[in-house]
Coordinates of N, CA and C in Angstrom, one line a residue:
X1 N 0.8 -1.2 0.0 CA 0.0 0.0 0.0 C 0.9 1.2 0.0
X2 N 0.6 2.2 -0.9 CA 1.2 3.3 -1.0 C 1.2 4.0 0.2
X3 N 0.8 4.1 0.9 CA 0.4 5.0 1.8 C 1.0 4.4 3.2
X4 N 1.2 2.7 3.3 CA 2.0 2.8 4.7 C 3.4 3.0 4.8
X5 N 3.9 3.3 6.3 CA 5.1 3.0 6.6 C 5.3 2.5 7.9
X6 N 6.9 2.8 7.7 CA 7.3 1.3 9.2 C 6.0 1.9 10.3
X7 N 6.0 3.3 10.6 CA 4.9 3.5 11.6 C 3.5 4.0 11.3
X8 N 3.0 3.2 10.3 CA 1.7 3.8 9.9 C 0.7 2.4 8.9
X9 N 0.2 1.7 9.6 CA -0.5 0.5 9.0 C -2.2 0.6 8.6
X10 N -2.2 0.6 7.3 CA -3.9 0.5 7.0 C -4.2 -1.1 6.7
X11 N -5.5 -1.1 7.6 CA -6.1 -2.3 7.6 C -7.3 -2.0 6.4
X12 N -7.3 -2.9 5.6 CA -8.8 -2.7 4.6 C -10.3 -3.6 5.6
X13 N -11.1 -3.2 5.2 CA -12.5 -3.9 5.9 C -13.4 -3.8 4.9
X14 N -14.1 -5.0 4.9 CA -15.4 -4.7 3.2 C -16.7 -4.5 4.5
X15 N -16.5 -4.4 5.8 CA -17.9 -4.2 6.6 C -17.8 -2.1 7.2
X16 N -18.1 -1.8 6.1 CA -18.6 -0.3 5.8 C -19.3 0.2 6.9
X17 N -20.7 -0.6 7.7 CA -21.5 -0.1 8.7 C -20.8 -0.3 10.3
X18 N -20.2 -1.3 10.4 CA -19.4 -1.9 11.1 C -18.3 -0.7 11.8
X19 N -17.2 -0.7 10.4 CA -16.5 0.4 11.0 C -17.1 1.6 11.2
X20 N -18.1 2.0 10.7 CA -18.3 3.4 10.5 C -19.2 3.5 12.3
X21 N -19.7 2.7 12.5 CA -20.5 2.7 13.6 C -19.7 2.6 15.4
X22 N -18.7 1.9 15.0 CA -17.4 1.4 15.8 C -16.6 2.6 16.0
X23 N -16.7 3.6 15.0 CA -15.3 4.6 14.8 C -16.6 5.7 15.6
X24 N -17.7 5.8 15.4 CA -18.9 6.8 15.8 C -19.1 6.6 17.3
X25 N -19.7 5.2 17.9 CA -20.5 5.0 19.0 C -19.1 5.2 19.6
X26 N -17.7 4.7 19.9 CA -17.1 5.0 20.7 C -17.1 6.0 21.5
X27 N -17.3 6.9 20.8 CA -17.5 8.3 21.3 C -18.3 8.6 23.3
X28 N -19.2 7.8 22.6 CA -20.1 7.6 23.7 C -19.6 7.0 25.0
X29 N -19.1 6.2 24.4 CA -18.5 4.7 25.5 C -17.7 5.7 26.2
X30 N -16.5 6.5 25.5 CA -15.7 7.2 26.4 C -16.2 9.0 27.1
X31 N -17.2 9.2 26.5 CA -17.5 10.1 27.9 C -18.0 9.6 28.7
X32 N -18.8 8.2 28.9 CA -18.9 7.1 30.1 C -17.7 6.9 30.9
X33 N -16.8 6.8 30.2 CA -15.5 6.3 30.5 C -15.1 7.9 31.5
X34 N -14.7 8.8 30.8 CA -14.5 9.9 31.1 C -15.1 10.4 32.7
X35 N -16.7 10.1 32.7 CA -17.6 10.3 34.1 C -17.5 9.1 34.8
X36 N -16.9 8.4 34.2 CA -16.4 7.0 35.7 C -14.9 7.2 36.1
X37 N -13.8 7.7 35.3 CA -12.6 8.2 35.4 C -12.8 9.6 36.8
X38 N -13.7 10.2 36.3 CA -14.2 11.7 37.7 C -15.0 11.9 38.4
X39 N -15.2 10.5 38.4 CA -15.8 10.3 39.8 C -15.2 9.6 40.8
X40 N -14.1 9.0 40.1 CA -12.8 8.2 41.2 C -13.6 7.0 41.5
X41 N -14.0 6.3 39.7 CA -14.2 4.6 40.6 C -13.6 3.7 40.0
X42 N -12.1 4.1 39.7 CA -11.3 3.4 39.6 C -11.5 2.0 38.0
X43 N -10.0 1.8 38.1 CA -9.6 1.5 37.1 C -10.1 -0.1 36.5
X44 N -11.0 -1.0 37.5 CA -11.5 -1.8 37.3 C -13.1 -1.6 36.5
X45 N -13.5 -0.3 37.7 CA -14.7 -0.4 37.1 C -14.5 0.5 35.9
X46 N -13.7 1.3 35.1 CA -13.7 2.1 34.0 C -13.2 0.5 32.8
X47 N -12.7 -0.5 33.4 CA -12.8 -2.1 32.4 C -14.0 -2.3 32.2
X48 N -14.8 -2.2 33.4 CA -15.8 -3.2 33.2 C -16.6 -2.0 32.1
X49 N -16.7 -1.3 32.1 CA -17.5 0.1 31.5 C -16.9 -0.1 30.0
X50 N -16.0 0.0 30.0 CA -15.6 -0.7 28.4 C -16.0 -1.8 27.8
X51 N -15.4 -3.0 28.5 CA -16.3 -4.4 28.0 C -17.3 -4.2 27.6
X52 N -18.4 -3.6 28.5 CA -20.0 -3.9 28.4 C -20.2 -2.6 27.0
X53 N -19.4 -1.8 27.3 CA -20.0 -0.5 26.3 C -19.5 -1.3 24.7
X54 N -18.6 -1.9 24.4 CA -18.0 -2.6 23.4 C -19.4 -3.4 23.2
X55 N -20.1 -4.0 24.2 CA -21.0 -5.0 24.2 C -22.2 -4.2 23.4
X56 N -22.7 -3.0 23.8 CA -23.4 -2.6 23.1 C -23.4 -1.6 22.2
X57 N -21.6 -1.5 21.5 CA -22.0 -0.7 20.4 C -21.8 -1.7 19.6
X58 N -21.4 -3.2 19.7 CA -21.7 -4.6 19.0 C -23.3 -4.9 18.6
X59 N -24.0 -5.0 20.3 CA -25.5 -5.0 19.9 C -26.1 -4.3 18.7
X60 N -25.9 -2.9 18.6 CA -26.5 -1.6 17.8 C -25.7 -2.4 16.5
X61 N -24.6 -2.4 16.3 CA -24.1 -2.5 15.1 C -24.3 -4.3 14.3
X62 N -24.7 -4.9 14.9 CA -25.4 -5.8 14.3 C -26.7 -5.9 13.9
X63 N -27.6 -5.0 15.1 CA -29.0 -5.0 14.4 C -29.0 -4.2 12.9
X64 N -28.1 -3.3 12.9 CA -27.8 -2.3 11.7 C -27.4 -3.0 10.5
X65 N -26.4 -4.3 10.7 CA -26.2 -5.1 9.8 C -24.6 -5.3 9.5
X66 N -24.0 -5.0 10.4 CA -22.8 -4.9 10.7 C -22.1 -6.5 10.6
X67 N -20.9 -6.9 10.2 CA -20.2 -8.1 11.4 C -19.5 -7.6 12.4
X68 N -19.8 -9.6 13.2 CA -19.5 -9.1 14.6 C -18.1 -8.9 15.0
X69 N -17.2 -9.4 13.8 CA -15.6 -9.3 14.3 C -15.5 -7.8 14.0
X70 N -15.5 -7.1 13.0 CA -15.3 -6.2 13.2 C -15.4 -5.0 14.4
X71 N -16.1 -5.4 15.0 CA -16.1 -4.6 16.4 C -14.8 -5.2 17.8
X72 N -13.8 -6.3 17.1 CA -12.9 -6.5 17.7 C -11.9 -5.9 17.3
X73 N -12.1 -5.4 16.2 CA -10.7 -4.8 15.6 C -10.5 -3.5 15.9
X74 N -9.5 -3.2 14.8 CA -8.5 -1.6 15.5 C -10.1 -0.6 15.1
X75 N -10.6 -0.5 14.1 CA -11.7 0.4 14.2 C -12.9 0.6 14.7
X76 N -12.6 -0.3 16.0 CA -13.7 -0.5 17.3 C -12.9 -0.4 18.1
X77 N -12.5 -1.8 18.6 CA -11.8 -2.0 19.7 C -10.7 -0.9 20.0
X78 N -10.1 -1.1 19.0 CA -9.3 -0.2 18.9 C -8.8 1.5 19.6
X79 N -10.1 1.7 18.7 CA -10.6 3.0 18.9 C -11.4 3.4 20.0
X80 N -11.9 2.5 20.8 CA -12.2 2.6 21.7 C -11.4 2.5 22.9
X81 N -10.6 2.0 23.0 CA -9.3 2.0 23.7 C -8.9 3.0 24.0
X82 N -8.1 3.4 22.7 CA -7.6 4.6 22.7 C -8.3 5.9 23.3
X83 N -9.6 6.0 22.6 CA -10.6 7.0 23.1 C -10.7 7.5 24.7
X84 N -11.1 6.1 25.4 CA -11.1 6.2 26.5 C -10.4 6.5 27.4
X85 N -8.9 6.1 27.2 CA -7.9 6.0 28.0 C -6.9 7.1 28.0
X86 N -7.1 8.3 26.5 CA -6.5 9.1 26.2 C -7.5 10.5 26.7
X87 N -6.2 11.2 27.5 CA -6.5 12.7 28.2 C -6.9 13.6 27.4
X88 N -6.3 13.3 26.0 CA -7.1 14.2 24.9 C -7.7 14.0 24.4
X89 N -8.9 13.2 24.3 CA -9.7 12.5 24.3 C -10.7 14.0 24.8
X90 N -11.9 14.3 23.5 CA -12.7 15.4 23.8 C -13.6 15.1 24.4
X91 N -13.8 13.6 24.2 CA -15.1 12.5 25.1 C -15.1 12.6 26.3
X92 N -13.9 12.2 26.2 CA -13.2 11.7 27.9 C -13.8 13.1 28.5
X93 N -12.9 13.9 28.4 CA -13.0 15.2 29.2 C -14.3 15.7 29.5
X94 N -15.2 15.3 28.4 CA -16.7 15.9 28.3 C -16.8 14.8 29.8
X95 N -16.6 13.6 30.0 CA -17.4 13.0 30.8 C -16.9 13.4 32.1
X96 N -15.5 13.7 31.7 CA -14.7 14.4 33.3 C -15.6 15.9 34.1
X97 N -15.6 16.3 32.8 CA -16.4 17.8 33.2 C -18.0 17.4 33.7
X98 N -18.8 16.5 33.0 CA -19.7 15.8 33.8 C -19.5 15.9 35.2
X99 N -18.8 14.5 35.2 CA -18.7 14.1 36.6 C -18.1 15.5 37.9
X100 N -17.9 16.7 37.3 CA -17.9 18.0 38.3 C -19.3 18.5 38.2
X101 N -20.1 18.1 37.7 CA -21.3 18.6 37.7 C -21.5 20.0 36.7
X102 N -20.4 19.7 35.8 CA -20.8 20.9 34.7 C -22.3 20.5 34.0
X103 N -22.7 21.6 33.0 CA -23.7 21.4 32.4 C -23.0 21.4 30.5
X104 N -24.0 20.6 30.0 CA -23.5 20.5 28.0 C -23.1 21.6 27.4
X105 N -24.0 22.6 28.2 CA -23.6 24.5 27.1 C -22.1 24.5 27.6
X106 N -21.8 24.4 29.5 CA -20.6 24.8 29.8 C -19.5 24.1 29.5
X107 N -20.0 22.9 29.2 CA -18.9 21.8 28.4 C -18.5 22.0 27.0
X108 N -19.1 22.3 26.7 CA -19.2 22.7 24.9 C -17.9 23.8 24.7
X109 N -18.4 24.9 25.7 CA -17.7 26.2 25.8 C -16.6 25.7 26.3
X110 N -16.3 25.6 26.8 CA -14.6 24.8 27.8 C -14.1 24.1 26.7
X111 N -14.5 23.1 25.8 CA -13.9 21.9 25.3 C -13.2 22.9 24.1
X112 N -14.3 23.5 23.1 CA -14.0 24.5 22.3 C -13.7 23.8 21.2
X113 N -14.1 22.4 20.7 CA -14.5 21.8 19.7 C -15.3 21.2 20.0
X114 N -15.9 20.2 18.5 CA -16.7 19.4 18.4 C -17.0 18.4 19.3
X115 N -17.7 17.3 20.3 CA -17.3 16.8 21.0 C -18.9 15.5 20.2
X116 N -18.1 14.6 19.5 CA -18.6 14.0 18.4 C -19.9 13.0 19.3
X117 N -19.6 12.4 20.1 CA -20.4 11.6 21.6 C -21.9 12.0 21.3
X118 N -21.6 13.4 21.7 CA -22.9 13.9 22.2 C -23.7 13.5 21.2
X119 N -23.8 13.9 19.9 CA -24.9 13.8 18.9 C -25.2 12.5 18.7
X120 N -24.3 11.3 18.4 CA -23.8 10.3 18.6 C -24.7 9.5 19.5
X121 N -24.6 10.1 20.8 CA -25.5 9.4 21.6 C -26.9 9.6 21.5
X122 N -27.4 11.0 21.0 CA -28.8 10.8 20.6 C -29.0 10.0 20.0
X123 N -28.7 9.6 18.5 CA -28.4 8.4 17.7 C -28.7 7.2 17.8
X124 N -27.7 6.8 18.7 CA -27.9 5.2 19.3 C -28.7 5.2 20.4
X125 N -29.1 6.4 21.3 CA -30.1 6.7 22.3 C -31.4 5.7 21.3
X126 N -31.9 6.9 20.2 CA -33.0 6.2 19.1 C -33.1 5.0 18.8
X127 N -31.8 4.8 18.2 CA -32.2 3.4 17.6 C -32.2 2.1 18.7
X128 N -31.9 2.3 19.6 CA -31.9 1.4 21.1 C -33.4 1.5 21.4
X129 N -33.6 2.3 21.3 CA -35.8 2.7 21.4 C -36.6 2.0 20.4
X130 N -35.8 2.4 19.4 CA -36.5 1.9 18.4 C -36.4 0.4 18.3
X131 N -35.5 -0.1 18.2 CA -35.3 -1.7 17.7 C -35.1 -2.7 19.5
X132 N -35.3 -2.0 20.5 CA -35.4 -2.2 21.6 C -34.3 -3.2 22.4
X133 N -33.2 -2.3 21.6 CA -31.9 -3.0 22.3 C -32.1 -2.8 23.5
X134 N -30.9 -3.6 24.3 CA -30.7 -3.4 25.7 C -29.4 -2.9 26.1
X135 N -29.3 -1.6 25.6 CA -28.2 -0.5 26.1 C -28.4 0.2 27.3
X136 N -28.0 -0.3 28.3 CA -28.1 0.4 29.6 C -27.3 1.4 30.0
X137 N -26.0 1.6 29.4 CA -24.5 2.4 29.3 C -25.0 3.3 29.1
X138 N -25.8 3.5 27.5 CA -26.3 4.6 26.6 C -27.5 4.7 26.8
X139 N -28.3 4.0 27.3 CA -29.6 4.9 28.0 C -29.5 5.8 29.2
X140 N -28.4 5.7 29.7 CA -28.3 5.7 31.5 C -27.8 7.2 31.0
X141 N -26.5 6.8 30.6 CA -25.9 8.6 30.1 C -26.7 9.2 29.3
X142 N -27.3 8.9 28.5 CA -28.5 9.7 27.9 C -29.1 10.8 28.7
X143 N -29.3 9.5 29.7 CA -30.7 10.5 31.1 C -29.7 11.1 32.4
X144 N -28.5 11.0 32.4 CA -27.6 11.4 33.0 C -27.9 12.9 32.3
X145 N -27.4 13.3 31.0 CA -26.9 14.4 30.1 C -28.1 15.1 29.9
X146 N -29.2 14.6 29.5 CA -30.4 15.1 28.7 C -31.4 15.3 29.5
X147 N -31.8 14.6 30.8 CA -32.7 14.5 31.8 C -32.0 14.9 33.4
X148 N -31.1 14.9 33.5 CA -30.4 15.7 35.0 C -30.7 14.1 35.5
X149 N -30.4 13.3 35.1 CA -30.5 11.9 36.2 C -29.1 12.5 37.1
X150 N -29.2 11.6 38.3 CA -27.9 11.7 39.3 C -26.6 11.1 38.2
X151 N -25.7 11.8 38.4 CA -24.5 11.4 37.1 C -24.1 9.9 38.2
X152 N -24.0 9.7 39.6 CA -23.8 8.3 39.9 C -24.6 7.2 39.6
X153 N -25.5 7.2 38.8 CA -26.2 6.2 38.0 C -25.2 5.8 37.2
X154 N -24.5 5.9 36.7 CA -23.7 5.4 35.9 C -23.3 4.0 36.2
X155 N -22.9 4.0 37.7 CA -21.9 3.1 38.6 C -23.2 2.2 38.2
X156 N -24.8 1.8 38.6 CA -25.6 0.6 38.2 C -25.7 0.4 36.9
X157 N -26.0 1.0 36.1 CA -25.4 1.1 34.6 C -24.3 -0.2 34.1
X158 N -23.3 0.2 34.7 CA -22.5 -0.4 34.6 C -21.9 -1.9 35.4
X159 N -22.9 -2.1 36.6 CA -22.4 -3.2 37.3 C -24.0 -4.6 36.9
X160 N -24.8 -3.7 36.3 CA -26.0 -4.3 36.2 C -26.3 -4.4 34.8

């Protein structure tokens, strides 16, 4: 491939909805990630919040018509990794600023870009409604963000 080198590897994928949904829903997973990071509950439960959020941006991206491996690879997994675990991460931070009890306008304004999640989660918010997945990560932060739920709902969210 024209385009790699020693430090830069492109993977091809013929599952188009797959990645595109994997490289999107992340987003979400890590301002979860982000408001379990600042709220200090530690580095077990910010795994288990990954696993499961993996689990349901898998769910969403199969009912859409996705395969399932591709949500193991670098353009899921991957990226969700990354996302999460990285400080620069606009997600992350969004969920850090949560977890102080900021509000979306004052997060918006602080972050001072795009902060991809949010819209993102309305999205799969829907289609979890609609096709009646069982996203409890992304329903929970939904009503965390959009409805003033207590932001420590997250922690049942995530252990349940």
């Amino acid at each position: 491939n024209n385009f790699e080198t020693d430090k830069f590897k492109i993977e091809l994928s013929d599952d188009v909805i797959g990645t595109e949904l994997g490289g999107t829903l992340k987003n979400i997973i890590s301002i979860a990630s982000g408001l379990v990071n600042g709220l200090n509950l530690g580095n077990n439960m910010n795994a288990i919040l990954i696993t499961k959020g993996l689990e349901e941006i898998k769910k969403i991206g199969l009912k859409l018509g996705a395969k399932e491996e591709t949500f193991y690879g670098l353009s899921s997994l991957g990226d969700l990794l990354t996302t999460c675990l990285s400080n620069e991460s606009r997600n992350n931070r969004c969920g850090i600023l949560l977890s102080q009890g900021k509000k979306i306008d004052e997060i918006k304004e602080k972050i001072g870009m795009v902060i991809e999640g949010l819209d993102a989660l309305k999205i799969a918010y829907n289609i979890s409604q609609k096709y009646n997945i069982n996203t409890k990560i992304i329903n929970t932060l939904y009503d965390i963000i959009y409805s003033e739920k207590n932001k420590e709902s997250i922690i049942d969210a995530v252990l349940n």
